[in-house]
Amino acid sequence: MKDLAAELDRLRGAHLYRSRRLLGGPQGPRPVVDGRRMLAFCSNDYLGLANHPDVIAALKRGADAYGVGSGAAHLVTGHSSAHHALEEELADFTGRPRALLFSTGYMTNLGVISALAGRGDLVFEDRLNHASLLDGALLSRARLRRYAHADAGSLARMLGGEGARLVATDGVFSMDGDLAPLPDLARTATRAGAWLLVDDAHGLGVLGAQGRGSLDHMGLDPEQVPILVGTLGKSFGTSGAFVAGSEELIEILIQRARSYIYTTAPPPAIAEATRESLRIARRESWRRERLQALIRRFRAGATQLGLPLMDSPTPIQPLVVGTAAQALSWSRRLEARGILVSAIRPPTVPQGSARLRVTFSAAHEETDMDRLLEALADLPQDEPASSTVAVT
Ligand SMILES: Cc1ncc(COP(=O)(O)O)c(C=O)c1O
């Protein structure tokens, strides 16, 4: 235990200590955090559905109809008609024959990759992929090769001659907000005879017609991307995740994906709530339009202020500041003015690229953006953090 205390001291000293905040009510642009009302720009509730009255009502109806716990794994007696209906609706939404629900996106990626690749196989991943995709490859015992970020040329050079099984990428990169070059990746993977898996956790709901995501946005069809992963705890405002693909893909996953088989099915009421939020997300395109308007306004304001914007067309608009100390310092200064923006530090992002991860929701108002830009304009440059209290 002495070693653990020393390690915690080391993290504090390196500005890498993480701590949690206490949310005192629902998710939204103005949550109560540690007892104080804040203006927040750090959730993934992009469409503003996590606290939508119709989604809450669907959850309550679901609990009345199905109780709370699912009571067993999907393959035992936990697979309810609520789960099944949601799977059919997700298959329709993604334009694929089948979809399979998982408890979380993290578990989806562990389960899918380790079911499809194994010892002796090769898995190729973008250097900046989400941890769950990288961990899935490690768990599979396949050899993992990481290509340069968003660089299909780098992937093509690494693939040369070797028998690749799977290429996996975020659709929208979770900490950068940029898009993977999906058409080029799809061509490269197909040429090498590898499957392409796209995790569109941050694209679904936000991009494409009816929020169908990065693939729709870039005009890709299911043959080019045979494995699509989506999460439900971000744009759809509930919890859980899914994989969508062919009949055979889903049946193999039901047989082999250990994080699907050996775990209790999520509460059916969550599936009922998600069915409602999916309907709203598809129908209410004003939410996507509003996000785009907020993004345009933020980028114009931040450019005027000379802030370090990244090349992102999505509601994830990081400001890369460099050191963990600087990111913490800026996050704390904003917090002092009642504005919450997470400081994201290594190992979540590479050394030297600590950042403020600013995110928007369709529930934000124009005046919220004004407050944020005013506070950002007042940030001093190059100021070290004096405390280690913070966030992700
Ligand atoms: C790209 C990506 N995939 C998967 C996940 C994990 O999803 P979940 O939070 O449902 O476990 C996340 C974020 O949490 C993510 O950003």
mmCIF file of C-alpha atoms and ligand atoms in Angstrom:
data_model
loop_
_atom_site.group_PDB
_atom_site.id
_atom_site.type_symbol
_atom_site.label_atom_id
_atom_site.label_comp_id
_atom_site.label_asym_id
_atom_site.label_seq_id
_atom_site.Cartn_x
_atom_site.Cartn_y
_atom_site.Cartn_z
ATOM 1 C CA MET A 1 0.000 0.000 0.000
ATOM 2 C CA LYS A 2 3.011 2.300 0.545
ATOM 3 C CA ASP A 3 3.776 2.024 -3.198
ATOM 4 C CA LEU A 4 0.238 3.117 -4.014
ATOM 5 C CA ALA A 5 0.572 6.259 -1.891
ATOM 6 C CA ALA A 6 3.861 7.103 -3.618
ATOM 7 C CA GLU A 7 2.247 6.617 -7.024
ATOM 8 C CA LEU A 8 -0.623 8.929 -6.050
ATOM 9 C CA ASP A 9 1.915 11.542 -4.929
ATOM 10 C CA ARG A 10 3.708 11.214 -8.249
ATOM 11 C CA LEU A 11 0.458 11.767 -10.166
ATOM 12 C CA ARG A 12 -0.335 14.851 -8.060
ATOM 13 C CA GLY A 13 3.125 16.265 -8.685
ATOM 14 C CA ALA A 14 2.808 15.708 -12.448
ATOM 15 C CA HIS A 15 -0.619 17.419 -12.618
ATOM 16 C CA LEU A 16 -2.098 14.067 -13.670
ATOM 17 C CA TYR A 17 -4.224 13.285 -10.611
ATOM 18 C CA ARG A 18 -7.881 12.721 -11.441
ATOM 19 C CA SER A 19 -10.862 13.255 -9.220
ATOM 20 C CA ARG A 20 -14.610 13.084 -9.643
ATOM 21 C CA ARG A 21 -17.203 15.809 -9.317
ATOM 22 C CA LEU A 22 -20.616 15.365 -7.775
ATOM 23 C CA LEU A 23 -23.522 16.119 -10.061
ATOM 24 C CA GLY A 24 -26.570 17.100 -8.034
ATOM 25 C CA GLY A 25 -29.251 16.740 -10.716
ATOM 26 C CA PRO A 26 -29.770 15.922 -14.389
ATOM 27 C CA GLN A 27 -27.243 16.273 -17.180
ATOM 28 C CA GLY A 28 -27.651 19.464 -19.213
ATOM 29 C CA PRO A 29 -25.969 22.760 -20.098
ATOM 30 C CA ARG A 30 -26.482 24.109 -16.565
ATOM 31 C CA PRO A 31 -25.892 21.238 -14.121
ATOM 32 C CA VAL A 32 -25.404 21.577 -10.382
ATOM 33 C CA VAL A 33 -21.830 20.437 -9.808
ATOM 34 C CA ASP A 34 -20.380 20.105 -6.313
ATOM 35 C CA GLY A 35 -23.349 22.102 -5.047
ATOM 36 C CA ARG A 36 -22.904 24.992 -7.490
ATOM 37 C CA ARG A 37 -24.871 25.818 -10.674
ATOM 38 C CA MET A 38 -22.404 25.837 -13.591
ATOM 39 C CA LEU A 39 -22.494 26.447 -17.321
ATOM 40 C CA ALA A 40 -21.024 23.222 -18.698
ATOM 41 C CA PHE A 41 -19.306 22.492 -22.007
ATOM 42 C CA CYS A 42 -18.074 18.988 -21.362
ATOM 43 C CA SER A 43 -20.807 16.383 -21.790
ATOM 44 C CA ASN A 44 -21.398 14.123 -24.777
ATOM 45 C CA ASP A 45 -25.157 14.690 -24.625
ATOM 46 C CA TYR A 46 -24.866 16.406 -28.012
ATOM 47 C CA LEU A 47 -28.558 16.435 -28.889
ATOM 48 C CA GLY A 48 -29.744 17.396 -25.399
ATOM 49 C CA LEU A 49 -31.761 14.187 -24.903
ATOM 50 C CA ALA A 50 -30.404 12.902 -21.566
ATOM 51 C CA ASN A 51 -33.057 14.847 -19.667
ATOM 52 C CA HIS A 52 -35.808 14.984 -22.322
ATOM 53 C CA PRO A 53 -39.306 14.580 -20.794
ATOM 54 C CA ASP A 54 -40.428 12.035 -23.431
ATOM 55 C CA VAL A 55 -37.315 9.913 -22.844
ATOM 56 C CA ILE A 56 -37.887 10.049 -19.081
ATOM 57 C CA ALA A 57 -41.552 9.063 -19.587
ATOM 58 C CA ALA A 58 -40.507 6.111 -21.790
ATOM 59 C CA LEU A 59 -38.075 4.962 -19.082
ATOM 60 C CA LYS A 60 -40.874 5.062 -16.496
ATOM 61 C CA ARG A 61 -43.278 3.163 -18.761
ATOM 62 C CA GLY A 62 -40.495 0.642 -19.409
ATOM 63 C CA ALA A 63 -39.995 0.121 -15.671
ATOM 64 C CA ASP A 64 -43.755 -0.364 -15.194
ATOM 65 C CA ALA A 65 -43.842 -2.948 -17.973
ATOM 66 C CA TYR A 66 -40.561 -4.805 -17.362
ATOM 67 C CA GLY A 67 -39.474 -4.007 -13.783
ATOM 68 C CA VAL A 68 -35.954 -2.751 -13.167
ATOM 69 C CA GLY A 69 -33.355 -5.495 -13.471
ATOM 70 C CA SER A 70 -33.136 -7.757 -16.510
ATOM 71 C CA GLY A 71 -32.242 -10.578 -14.142
ATOM 72 C CA ALA A 72 -29.947 -12.564 -16.423
ATOM 73 C CA ALA A 73 -27.615 -12.466 -19.409
ATOM 74 C CA HIS A 74 -29.174 -12.120 -22.882
ATOM 75 C CA LEU A 75 -28.493 -15.791 -23.624
ATOM 76 C CA VAL A 76 -30.162 -16.984 -20.436
ATOM 77 C CA THR A 77 -33.487 -15.204 -19.794
ATOM 78 C CA GLY A 78 -32.411 -11.543 -19.913
ATOM 79 C CA HIS A 79 -33.264 -10.735 -23.543
ATOM 80 C CA SER A 80 -36.586 -8.903 -23.428
ATOM 81 C CA SER A 81 -38.888 -7.768 -26.217
ATOM 82 C CA ALA A 82 -37.783 -4.189 -25.403
ATOM 83 C CA HIS A 83 -34.151 -5.105 -26.213
ATOM 84 C CA HIS A 84 -35.258 -6.917 -29.329
ATOM 85 C CA ALA A 85 -37.378 -4.044 -30.628
ATOM 86 C CA LEU A 86 -34.499 -1.609 -30.066
ATOM 87 C CA GLU A 87 -32.136 -3.915 -31.981
ATOM 88 C CA GLU A 88 -34.546 -3.972 -34.920
ATOM 89 C CA GLU A 89 -34.877 -0.196 -34.861
ATOM 90 C CA LEU A 90 -31.096 0.268 -34.706
ATOM 91 C CA ALA A 91 -30.700 -2.096 -37.681
ATOM 92 C CA ASP A 92 -33.207 -0.006 -39.616
ATOM 93 C CA PHE A 93 -31.504 3.249 -38.538
ATOM 94 C CA THR A 94 -28.082 2.042 -39.699
ATOM 95 C CA GLY A 95 -29.390 0.349 -42.860
ATOM 96 C CA ARG A 96 -28.028 -3.065 -41.904
ATOM 97 C CA PRO A 97 -29.680 -6.481 -41.550
ATOM 98 C CA ARG A 98 -29.056 -6.832 -37.811
ATOM 99 C CA ALA A 99 -27.881 -5.017 -34.677
ATOM 100 C CA LEU A 100 -26.770 -6.414 -31.322
ATOM 101 C CA LEU A 101 -27.021 -4.511 -28.029
ATOM 102 C CA PHE A 102 -24.204 -4.410 -25.483
ATOM 103 C CA SER A 103 -24.129 -2.828 -22.020
ATOM 104 C CA THR A 104 -21.505 -0.201 -22.935
ATOM 105 C CA GLY A 105 -19.364 0.919 -25.841
ATOM 106 C CA TYR A 106 -16.262 -0.212 -23.979
ATOM 107 C CA MET A 107 -17.669 -3.731 -23.696
ATOM 108 C CA THR A 108 -18.775 -3.697 -27.342
ATOM 109 C CA ASN A 109 -15.279 -3.024 -28.614
ATOM 110 C CA LEU A 110 -13.690 -5.593 -26.287
ATOM 111 C CA GLY A 111 -16.251 -8.195 -27.346
ATOM 112 C CA VAL A 112 -16.307 -7.543 -31.084
ATOM 113 C CA ILE A 113 -12.554 -7.348 -31.661
ATOM 114 C CA SER A 114 -11.706 -10.323 -29.494
ATOM 115 C CA ALA A 115 -14.451 -12.377 -31.167
ATOM 116 C CA LEU A 116 -13.195 -11.591 -34.684
ATOM 117 C CA ALA A 117 -9.416 -11.657 -34.236
ATOM 118 C CA GLY A 118 -7.124 -13.963 -32.313
ATOM 119 C CA ARG A 119 -3.573 -15.191 -31.857
ATOM 120 C CA GLY A 120 -1.688 -15.036 -35.162
ATOM 121 C CA ASP A 121 -3.983 -12.360 -36.661
ATOM 122 C CA LEU A 122 -3.076 -8.748 -37.345
ATOM 123 C CA VAL A 123 -5.229 -5.820 -36.241
ATOM 124 C CA PHE A 124 -4.500 -2.287 -37.490
ATOM 125 C CA GLU A 125 -5.697 0.758 -35.590
ATOM 126 C CA ASP A 126 -5.392 4.546 -35.778
ATOM 127 C CA ARG A 127 -2.887 5.841 -33.193
ATOM 128 C CA LEU A 128 -5.587 8.043 -31.647
ATOM 129 C CA ASN A 129 -8.331 5.420 -31.442
ATOM 130 C CA HIS A 130 -10.447 5.284 -28.300
ATOM 131 C CA ALA A 131 -8.941 3.166 -25.507
ATOM 132 C CA SER A 132 -11.689 0.546 -25.862
ATOM 133 C CA LEU A 133 -10.655 -0.244 -29.461
ATOM 134 C CA LEU A 134 -7.007 -0.548 -28.467
ATOM 135 C CA ASP A 135 -7.866 -2.668 -25.425
ATOM 136 C CA GLY A 136 -10.066 -4.920 -27.594
ATOM 137 C CA ALA A 137 -7.077 -5.700 -29.797
ATOM 138 C CA LEU A 138 -4.849 -6.343 -26.770
ATOM 139 C CA LEU A 139 -7.436 -8.698 -25.275
ATOM 140 C CA SER A 140 -7.785 -10.586 -28.568
ATOM 141 C CA ARG A 141 -4.074 -11.569 -28.485
ATOM 142 C CA ALA A 142 -3.765 -10.578 -32.138
ATOM 143 C CA ARG A 143 -0.748 -8.451 -33.049
ATOM 144 C CA LEU A 144 -1.737 -4.775 -32.868
ATOM 145 C CA ARG A 145 -0.185 -2.272 -35.313
ATOM 146 C CA ARG A 146 -1.003 1.424 -34.980
ATOM 147 C CA TYR A 147 -0.924 3.613 -38.105
ATOM 148 C CA ALA A 148 -0.450 7.403 -38.191
ATOM 149 C CA HIS A 149 -3.526 9.379 -37.230
ATOM 150 C CA ALA A 150 -6.179 9.633 -39.972
ATOM 151 C CA ASP A 151 -3.596 8.539 -42.538
ATOM 152 C CA ALA A 152 -4.752 5.871 -45.005
ATOM 153 C CA GLY A 153 -1.333 6.052 -46.723
ATOM 154 C CA SER A 154 0.363 5.031 -43.482
ATOM 155 C CA LEU A 155 -2.135 2.160 -43.141
ATOM 156 C CA ALA A 156 -1.497 1.069 -46.747
ATOM 157 C CA ARG A 157 2.283 0.993 -46.169
ATOM 158 C CA MET A 158 1.887 -1.074 -42.996
ATOM 159 C CA LEU A 159 -0.560 -3.472 -44.614
ATOM 160 C CA GLY A 160 1.763 -4.257 -47.542
ATOM 161 C CA GLY A 161 1.954 -8.015 -47.965
ATOM 162 C CA GLU A 162 0.847 -9.002 -44.474
ATOM 163 C CA GLY A 163 -2.352 -10.926 -43.811
ATOM 164 C CA ALA A 164 -4.525 -8.383 -42.042
ATOM 165 C CA ARG A 165 -7.709 -9.401 -40.326
ATOM 166 C CA LEU A 166 -9.228 -6.167 -39.108
ATOM 167 C CA VAL A 167 -8.779 -2.396 -39.415
ATOM 168 C CA ALA A 168 -10.482 -0.354 -36.691
ATOM 169 C CA THR A 169 -11.008 3.388 -36.376
ATOM 170 C CA ASP A 170 -13.089 5.965 -34.555
ATOM 171 C CA GLY A 171 -15.480 7.659 -37.048
ATOM 172 C CA VAL A 172 -15.201 10.983 -35.170
ATOM 173 C CA PHE A 173 -12.143 11.038 -32.908
ATOM 174 C CA SER A 174 -13.320 11.424 -29.343
ATOM 175 C CA MET A 175 -10.647 13.832 -28.092
ATOM 176 C CA ASP A 176 -9.969 15.700 -31.359
ATOM 177 C CA GLY A 177 -13.377 15.934 -33.024
ATOM 178 C CA ASP A 178 -11.944 15.340 -36.510
ATOM 179 C CA LEU A 179 -13.232 12.704 -38.940
ATOM 180 C CA ALA A 180 -11.450 9.549 -40.063
ATOM 181 C CA PRO A 181 -10.791 9.446 -43.844
ATOM 182 C CA LEU A 182 -13.326 6.633 -44.181
ATOM 183 C CA PRO A 183 -13.494 6.301 -48.007
ATOM 184 C CA ASP A 184 -9.675 5.911 -48.204
ATOM 185 C CA LEU A 185 -9.554 3.557 -45.226
ATOM 186 C CA ALA A 186 -12.365 1.453 -46.731
ATOM 187 C CA ARG A 187 -10.543 1.183 -50.081
ATOM 188 C CA THR A 188 -7.265 0.275 -48.374
ATOM 189 C CA ALA A 189 -8.847 -2.321 -46.094
ATOM 190 C CA THR A 190 -10.819 -3.918 -48.945
ATOM 191 C CA ARG A 191 -7.693 -4.154 -51.104
ATOM 192 C CA ALA A 192 -5.907 -5.976 -48.261
ATOM 193 C CA GLY A 193 -8.862 -8.298 -47.646
ATOM 194 C CA ALA A 194 -9.373 -6.902 -44.121
ATOM 195 C CA TRP A 195 -12.659 -5.983 -42.439
ATOM 196 C CA LEU A 196 -13.144 -2.329 -41.510
ATOM 197 C CA LEU A 197 -14.705 -1.579 -38.120
ATOM 198 C CA VAL A 198 -15.872 2.005 -37.542
ATOM 199 C CA ASP A 199 -16.750 3.087 -34.012
ATOM 200 C CA ASP A 200 -19.063 6.045 -34.633
ATOM 201 C CA ALA A 201 -19.733 6.860 -30.973
ATOM 202 C CA HIS A 202 -19.445 10.614 -31.648
ATOM 203 C CA GLY A 203 -20.819 10.719 -35.198
ATOM 204 C CA LEU A 204 -24.183 8.983 -34.802
ATOM 205 C CA GLY A 205 -26.969 11.408 -34.003
ATOM 206 C CA VAL A 206 -24.804 14.375 -34.992
ATOM 207 C CA LEU A 207 -23.753 13.838 -38.623
ATOM 208 C CA GLY A 208 -25.608 12.640 -41.722
ATOM 209 C CA ALA A 209 -29.298 12.519 -42.660
ATOM 210 C CA GLN A 210 -31.436 11.746 -39.582
ATOM 211 C CA GLY A 211 -28.177 11.542 -37.605
ATOM 212 C CA ARG A 212 -27.071 8.370 -39.378
ATOM 213 C CA GLY A 213 -23.465 9.327 -38.678
ATOM 214 C CA SER A 214 -20.070 9.550 -40.347
ATOM 215 C CA LEU A 215 -20.767 6.820 -42.921
ATOM 216 C CA ASP A 216 -23.867 8.574 -44.208
ATOM 217 C CA HIS A 217 -22.034 11.922 -44.087
ATOM 218 C CA MET A 218 -19.297 10.480 -46.336
ATOM 219 C CA GLY A 219 -21.562 8.376 -48.555
ATOM 220 C CA LEU A 220 -20.252 4.936 -47.532
ATOM 221 C CA ASP A 221 -22.331 1.770 -47.751
ATOM 222 C CA PRO A 222 -22.380 -1.305 -45.495
ATOM 223 C CA GLU A 223 -20.178 -3.337 -47.889
ATOM 224 C CA GLN A 224 -17.385 -0.799 -47.480
ATOM 225 C CA VAL A 225 -17.706 -0.777 -43.678
ATOM 226 C CA PRO A 226 -19.009 -4.198 -42.642
ATOM 227 C CA ILE A 227 -18.790 -3.540 -38.879
ATOM 228 C CA LEU A 228 -20.388 -0.438 -37.349
ATOM 229 C CA VAL A 229 -20.256 0.255 -33.619
ATOM 230 C CA GLY A 230 -22.429 2.927 -32.009
ATOM 231 C CA THR A 231 -22.970 4.049 -28.436
ATOM 232 C CA LEU A 232 -26.206 5.137 -26.782
ATOM 233 C CA GLY A 233 -24.855 7.163 -23.854
ATOM 234 C CA LYS A 234 -23.807 10.137 -25.982
ATOM 235 C CA SER A 235 -26.122 11.620 -28.680
ATOM 236 C CA PHE A 236 -28.979 9.309 -27.701
ATOM 237 C CA GLY A 237 -28.779 10.424 -24.086
ATOM 238 C CA THR A 238 -29.302 7.013 -22.440
ATOM 239 C CA SER A 239 -26.802 4.180 -21.920
ATOM 240 C CA GLY A 240 -25.423 1.146 -23.716
ATOM 241 C CA ALA A 241 -24.084 0.476 -27.192
ATOM 242 C CA PHE A 242 -24.515 -1.735 -30.233
ATOM 243 C CA VAL A 243 -22.834 -3.277 -33.213
ATOM 244 C CA ALA A 244 -24.629 -3.384 -36.570
ATOM 245 C CA GLY A 245 -23.799 -5.588 -39.540
ATOM 246 C CA SER A 246 -24.671 -8.728 -41.459
ATOM 247 C CA GLU A 247 -26.745 -11.629 -40.208
ATOM 248 C CA GLU A 248 -23.586 -13.773 -39.969
ATOM 249 C CA LEU A 249 -21.595 -11.121 -38.090
ATOM 250 C CA ILE A 250 -24.273 -10.775 -35.426
ATOM 251 C CA GLU A 251 -24.736 -14.541 -35.065
ATOM 252 C CA ILE A 252 -20.964 -15.060 -34.630
ATOM 253 C CA LEU A 253 -20.892 -12.329 -31.982
ATOM 254 C CA ILE A 254 -23.770 -13.959 -30.116
ATOM 255 C CA GLN A 255 -21.732 -17.189 -30.061
ATOM 256 C CA ARG A 256 -18.334 -15.670 -29.290
ATOM 257 C CA ALA A 257 -18.307 -12.150 -27.844
ATOM 258 C CA ARG A 258 -17.480 -12.768 -24.199
ATOM 259 C CA SER A 259 -18.507 -9.276 -23.030
ATOM 260 C CA TYR A 260 -21.942 -10.009 -24.529
ATOM 261 C CA ILE A 261 -22.307 -13.549 -23.235
ATOM 262 C CA TYR A 262 -20.967 -13.310 -19.689
ATOM 263 C CA THR A 263 -22.801 -10.292 -18.357
ATOM 264 C CA THR A 264 -26.294 -9.328 -17.219
ATOM 265 C CA ALA A 265 -28.406 -7.700 -19.936
ATOM 266 C CA PRO A 266 -29.001 -3.969 -19.362
ATOM 267 C CA PRO A 267 -32.364 -2.945 -17.850
ATOM 268 C CA PRO A 268 -35.150 -3.244 -20.466
ATOM 269 C CA ALA A 269 -36.480 0.180 -19.414
ATOM 270 C CA ILE A 270 -33.226 1.695 -20.743
ATOM 271 C CA ALA A 271 -33.983 0.057 -24.088
ATOM 272 C CA GLU A 272 -37.492 1.588 -24.014
ATOM 273 C CA ALA A 273 -36.021 5.024 -23.231
ATOM 274 C CA THR A 274 -33.522 4.611 -26.078
ATOM 275 C CA ARG A 275 -36.278 3.686 -28.544
ATOM 276 C CA GLU A 276 -37.867 7.039 -27.741
ATOM 277 C CA SER A 277 -34.620 9.016 -27.939
ATOM 278 C CA LEU A 278 -33.782 7.337 -31.266
ATOM 279 C CA ARG A 279 -37.155 8.456 -32.647
ATOM 280 C CA ILE A 280 -36.529 12.029 -31.481
ATOM 281 C CA ALA A 281 -32.950 12.044 -32.771
ATOM 282 C CA ARG A 282 -34.046 10.887 -36.229
ATOM 283 C CA ARG A 283 -37.005 13.231 -36.485
ATOM 284 C CA GLU A 284 -35.748 16.488 -34.968
ATOM 285 C CA SER A 285 -33.073 17.624 -37.384
ATOM 286 C CA TRP A 286 -33.237 21.116 -35.850
ATOM 287 C CA ARG A 287 -30.994 19.697 -33.114
ATOM 288 C CA ARG A 288 -28.233 18.956 -35.646
ATOM 289 C CA GLU A 289 -28.743 22.324 -37.346
ATOM 290 C CA ARG A 290 -28.499 24.093 -34.012
ATOM 291 C CA LEU A 291 -25.244 22.273 -33.222
ATOM 292 C CA GLN A 292 -23.787 23.350 -36.551
ATOM 293 C CA ALA A 293 -24.779 26.967 -35.843
ATOM 294 C CA LEU A 294 -23.118 26.799 -32.405
ATOM 295 C CA ILE A 295 -19.974 25.258 -33.909
ATOM 296 C CA ARG A 296 -19.747 27.999 -36.574
ATOM 297 C CA ARG A 297 -20.197 30.722 -33.982
ATOM 298 C CA PHE A 298 -17.612 29.225 -31.612
ATOM 299 C CA ARG A 299 -15.032 28.724 -34.329
ATOM 300 C CA ALA A 300 -15.452 32.267 -35.628
ATOM 301 C CA GLY A 301 -15.111 33.677 -32.087
ATOM 302 C CA ALA A 302 -12.164 31.465 -31.144
ATOM 303 C CA THR A 303 -10.351 32.294 -34.395
ATOM 304 C CA GLN A 304 -10.757 35.997 -33.651
ATOM 305 C CA LEU A 305 -9.251 35.432 -30.211
ATOM 306 C CA GLY A 306 -6.330 33.478 -31.706
ATOM 307 C CA LEU A 307 -7.181 30.363 -29.692
ATOM 308 C CA PRO A 308 -5.568 27.020 -30.662
ATOM 309 C CA LEU A 309 -8.538 25.422 -32.486
ATOM 310 C CA MET A 310 -8.300 22.004 -34.109
ATOM 311 C CA ASP A 311 -9.626 21.021 -37.523
ATOM 312 C CA SER A 312 -12.970 19.742 -36.245
ATOM 313 C CA PRO A 313 -16.405 20.038 -37.887
ATOM 314 C CA THR A 314 -18.165 18.383 -34.928
ATOM 315 C CA PRO A 315 -19.441 19.457 -31.477
ATOM 316 C CA ILE A 316 -16.071 18.354 -30.049
ATOM 317 C CA GLN A 317 -13.955 21.535 -30.277
ATOM 318 C CA PRO A 318 -10.735 20.995 -28.307
ATOM 319 C CA LEU A 319 -8.309 23.791 -27.506
ATOM 320 C CA VAL A 320 -4.880 22.160 -27.359
ATOM 321 C CA VAL A 321 -2.760 24.013 -24.825
ATOM 322 C CA GLY A 322 0.259 21.683 -24.406
ATOM 323 C CA THR A 323 1.156 20.835 -20.833
ATOM 324 C CA ALA A 324 -1.137 19.218 -18.293
ATOM 325 C CA ALA A 325 -0.374 22.138 -15.945
ATOM 326 C CA GLN A 326 -1.545 24.719 -18.475
ATOM 327 C CA ALA A 327 -4.723 22.779 -19.314
ATOM 328 C CA LEU A 328 -5.533 22.475 -15.613
ATOM 329 C CA SER A 329 -4.841 26.105 -15.014
ATOM 330 C CA TRP A 330 -7.206 27.214 -17.783
ATOM 331 C CA SER A 331 -9.893 24.772 -16.670
ATOM 332 C CA ARG A 332 -9.678 26.123 -13.102
ATOM 333 C CA ARG A 333 -9.854 29.745 -14.218
ATOM 334 C CA LEU A 334 -12.989 29.023 -16.234
ATOM 335 C CA GLU A 335 -14.437 27.168 -13.279
ATOM 336 C CA ALA A 336 -13.896 30.205 -11.066
ATOM 337 C CA ARG A 337 -16.232 32.061 -13.467
ATOM 338 C CA GLY A 338 -18.862 29.329 -13.276
ATOM 339 C CA ILE A 339 -17.911 27.613 -16.552
ATOM 340 C CA LEU A 340 -17.058 23.942 -16.657
ATOM 341 C CA VAL A 341 -14.716 22.645 -19.369
ATOM 342 C CA SER A 342 -12.710 19.475 -18.742
ATOM 343 C CA ALA A 343 -8.942 19.465 -18.896
ATOM 344 C CA ILE A 344 -7.921 16.317 -20.789
ATOM 345 C CA ARG A 345 -4.414 15.139 -20.024
ATOM 346 C CA PRO A 346 -2.091 12.215 -20.805
ATOM 347 C CA PRO A 347 -2.490 9.285 -21.041
ATOM 348 C CA THR A 348 -5.965 10.055 -22.470
ATOM 349 C CA VAL A 349 -4.179 12.232 -25.075
ATOM 350 C CA PRO A 350 -0.500 12.112 -26.174
ATOM 351 C CA GLN A 351 2.177 13.898 -24.082
ATOM 352 C CA GLY A 352 2.381 17.589 -24.896
ATOM 353 C CA SER A 353 -1.166 17.791 -26.242
ATOM 354 C CA ALA A 354 -3.188 18.351 -23.066
ATOM 355 C CA ARG A 355 -6.296 20.296 -23.892
ATOM 356 C CA LEU A 356 -9.582 21.803 -22.921
ATOM 357 C CA ARG A 357 -12.189 19.553 -24.506
ATOM 358 C CA VAL A 358 -15.020 21.951 -25.281
ATOM 359 C CA THR A 359 -18.234 20.231 -26.380
ATOM 360 C CA PHE A 360 -21.619 21.602 -27.386
ATOM 361 C CA SER A 361 -25.172 20.435 -27.011
ATOM 362 C CA ALA A 362 -28.281 21.419 -28.951
ATOM 363 C CA ALA A 363 -29.587 22.575 -25.549
ATOM 364 C CA HIS A 364 -26.947 25.365 -25.373
ATOM 365 C CA GLU A 365 -28.116 28.871 -26.148
ATOM 366 C CA GLU A 366 -26.355 31.634 -28.063
ATOM 367 C CA THR A 367 -25.853 33.569 -24.826
ATOM 368 C CA ASP A 368 -24.063 30.517 -23.341
ATOM 369 C CA MET A 369 -21.604 30.751 -26.209
ATOM 370 C CA ASP A 370 -21.082 34.462 -25.560
ATOM 371 C CA ARG A 371 -20.244 33.732 -21.925
ATOM 372 C CA LEU A 372 -17.791 31.022 -22.924
ATOM 373 C CA LEU A 373 -16.009 33.200 -25.487
ATOM 374 C CA GLU A 374 -15.798 36.122 -23.031
ATOM 375 C CA ALA A 375 -14.231 33.869 -20.409
ATOM 376 C CA LEU A 376 -11.798 32.361 -22.922
ATOM 377 C CA ALA A 377 -10.777 35.859 -24.040
ATOM 378 C CA ASP A 378 -9.704 36.651 -20.467
ATOM 379 C CA LEU A 379 -7.458 33.592 -20.023
ATOM 380 C CA PRO A 380 -3.841 34.512 -19.393
ATOM 381 C CA GLN A 381 -1.226 32.753 -21.533
ATOM 382 C CA ASP A 382 1.492 30.471 -20.063
ATOM 383 C CA GLU A 383 0.382 30.189 -16.501
ATOM 384 C CA PRO A 384 1.310 27.097 -14.495
ATOM 385 C CA ALA A 385 -1.346 25.380 -12.378
ATOM 386 C CA SER A 386 -1.039 25.870 -8.662
ATOM 387 C CA SER A 387 -3.325 23.004 -7.701
ATOM 388 C CA THR A 388 -3.977 19.485 -8.873
ATOM 389 C CA VAL A 389 -7.726 19.465 -8.418
ATOM 390 C CA ALA A 390 -9.450 18.359 -11.620
ATOM 391 C CA VAL A 391 -11.170 16.254 -14.034
ATOM 392 C CA THR A 392 -10.586 13.648 -16.710
HETATM 393 C C1 LIG B 1 -15.048 6.299 -29.661
HETATM 394 C C2 LIG B 1 -15.603 5.736 -28.392
HETATM 395 N N1 LIG B 1 -15.918 4.424 -28.340
HETATM 396 C C3 LIG B 1 -16.408 3.872 -27.227
HETATM 397 C C4 LIG B 1 -16.624 4.617 -26.094
HETATM 398 C C5 LIG B 1 -17.135 3.943 -24.872
HETATM 399 O O1 LIG B 1 -18.515 3.993 -24.843
HETATM 400 P P1 LIG B 1 -19.272 3.790 -23.444
HETATM 401 O O2 LIG B 1 -19.126 5.078 -22.711
HETATM 402 O O3 LIG B 1 -20.669 3.438 -23.830
HETATM 403 O O4 LIG B 1 -18.554 2.670 -22.752
HETATM 404 C C6 LIG B 1 -16.324 5.991 -26.102
HETATM 405 C C7 LIG B 1 -16.545 6.886 -24.948
HETATM 406 O O5 LIG B 1 -16.826 6.639 -23.865
HETATM 407 C C8 LIG B 1 -15.799 6.555 -27.275
HETATM 408 O O6 LIG B 1 -15.482 7.856 -27.312
#
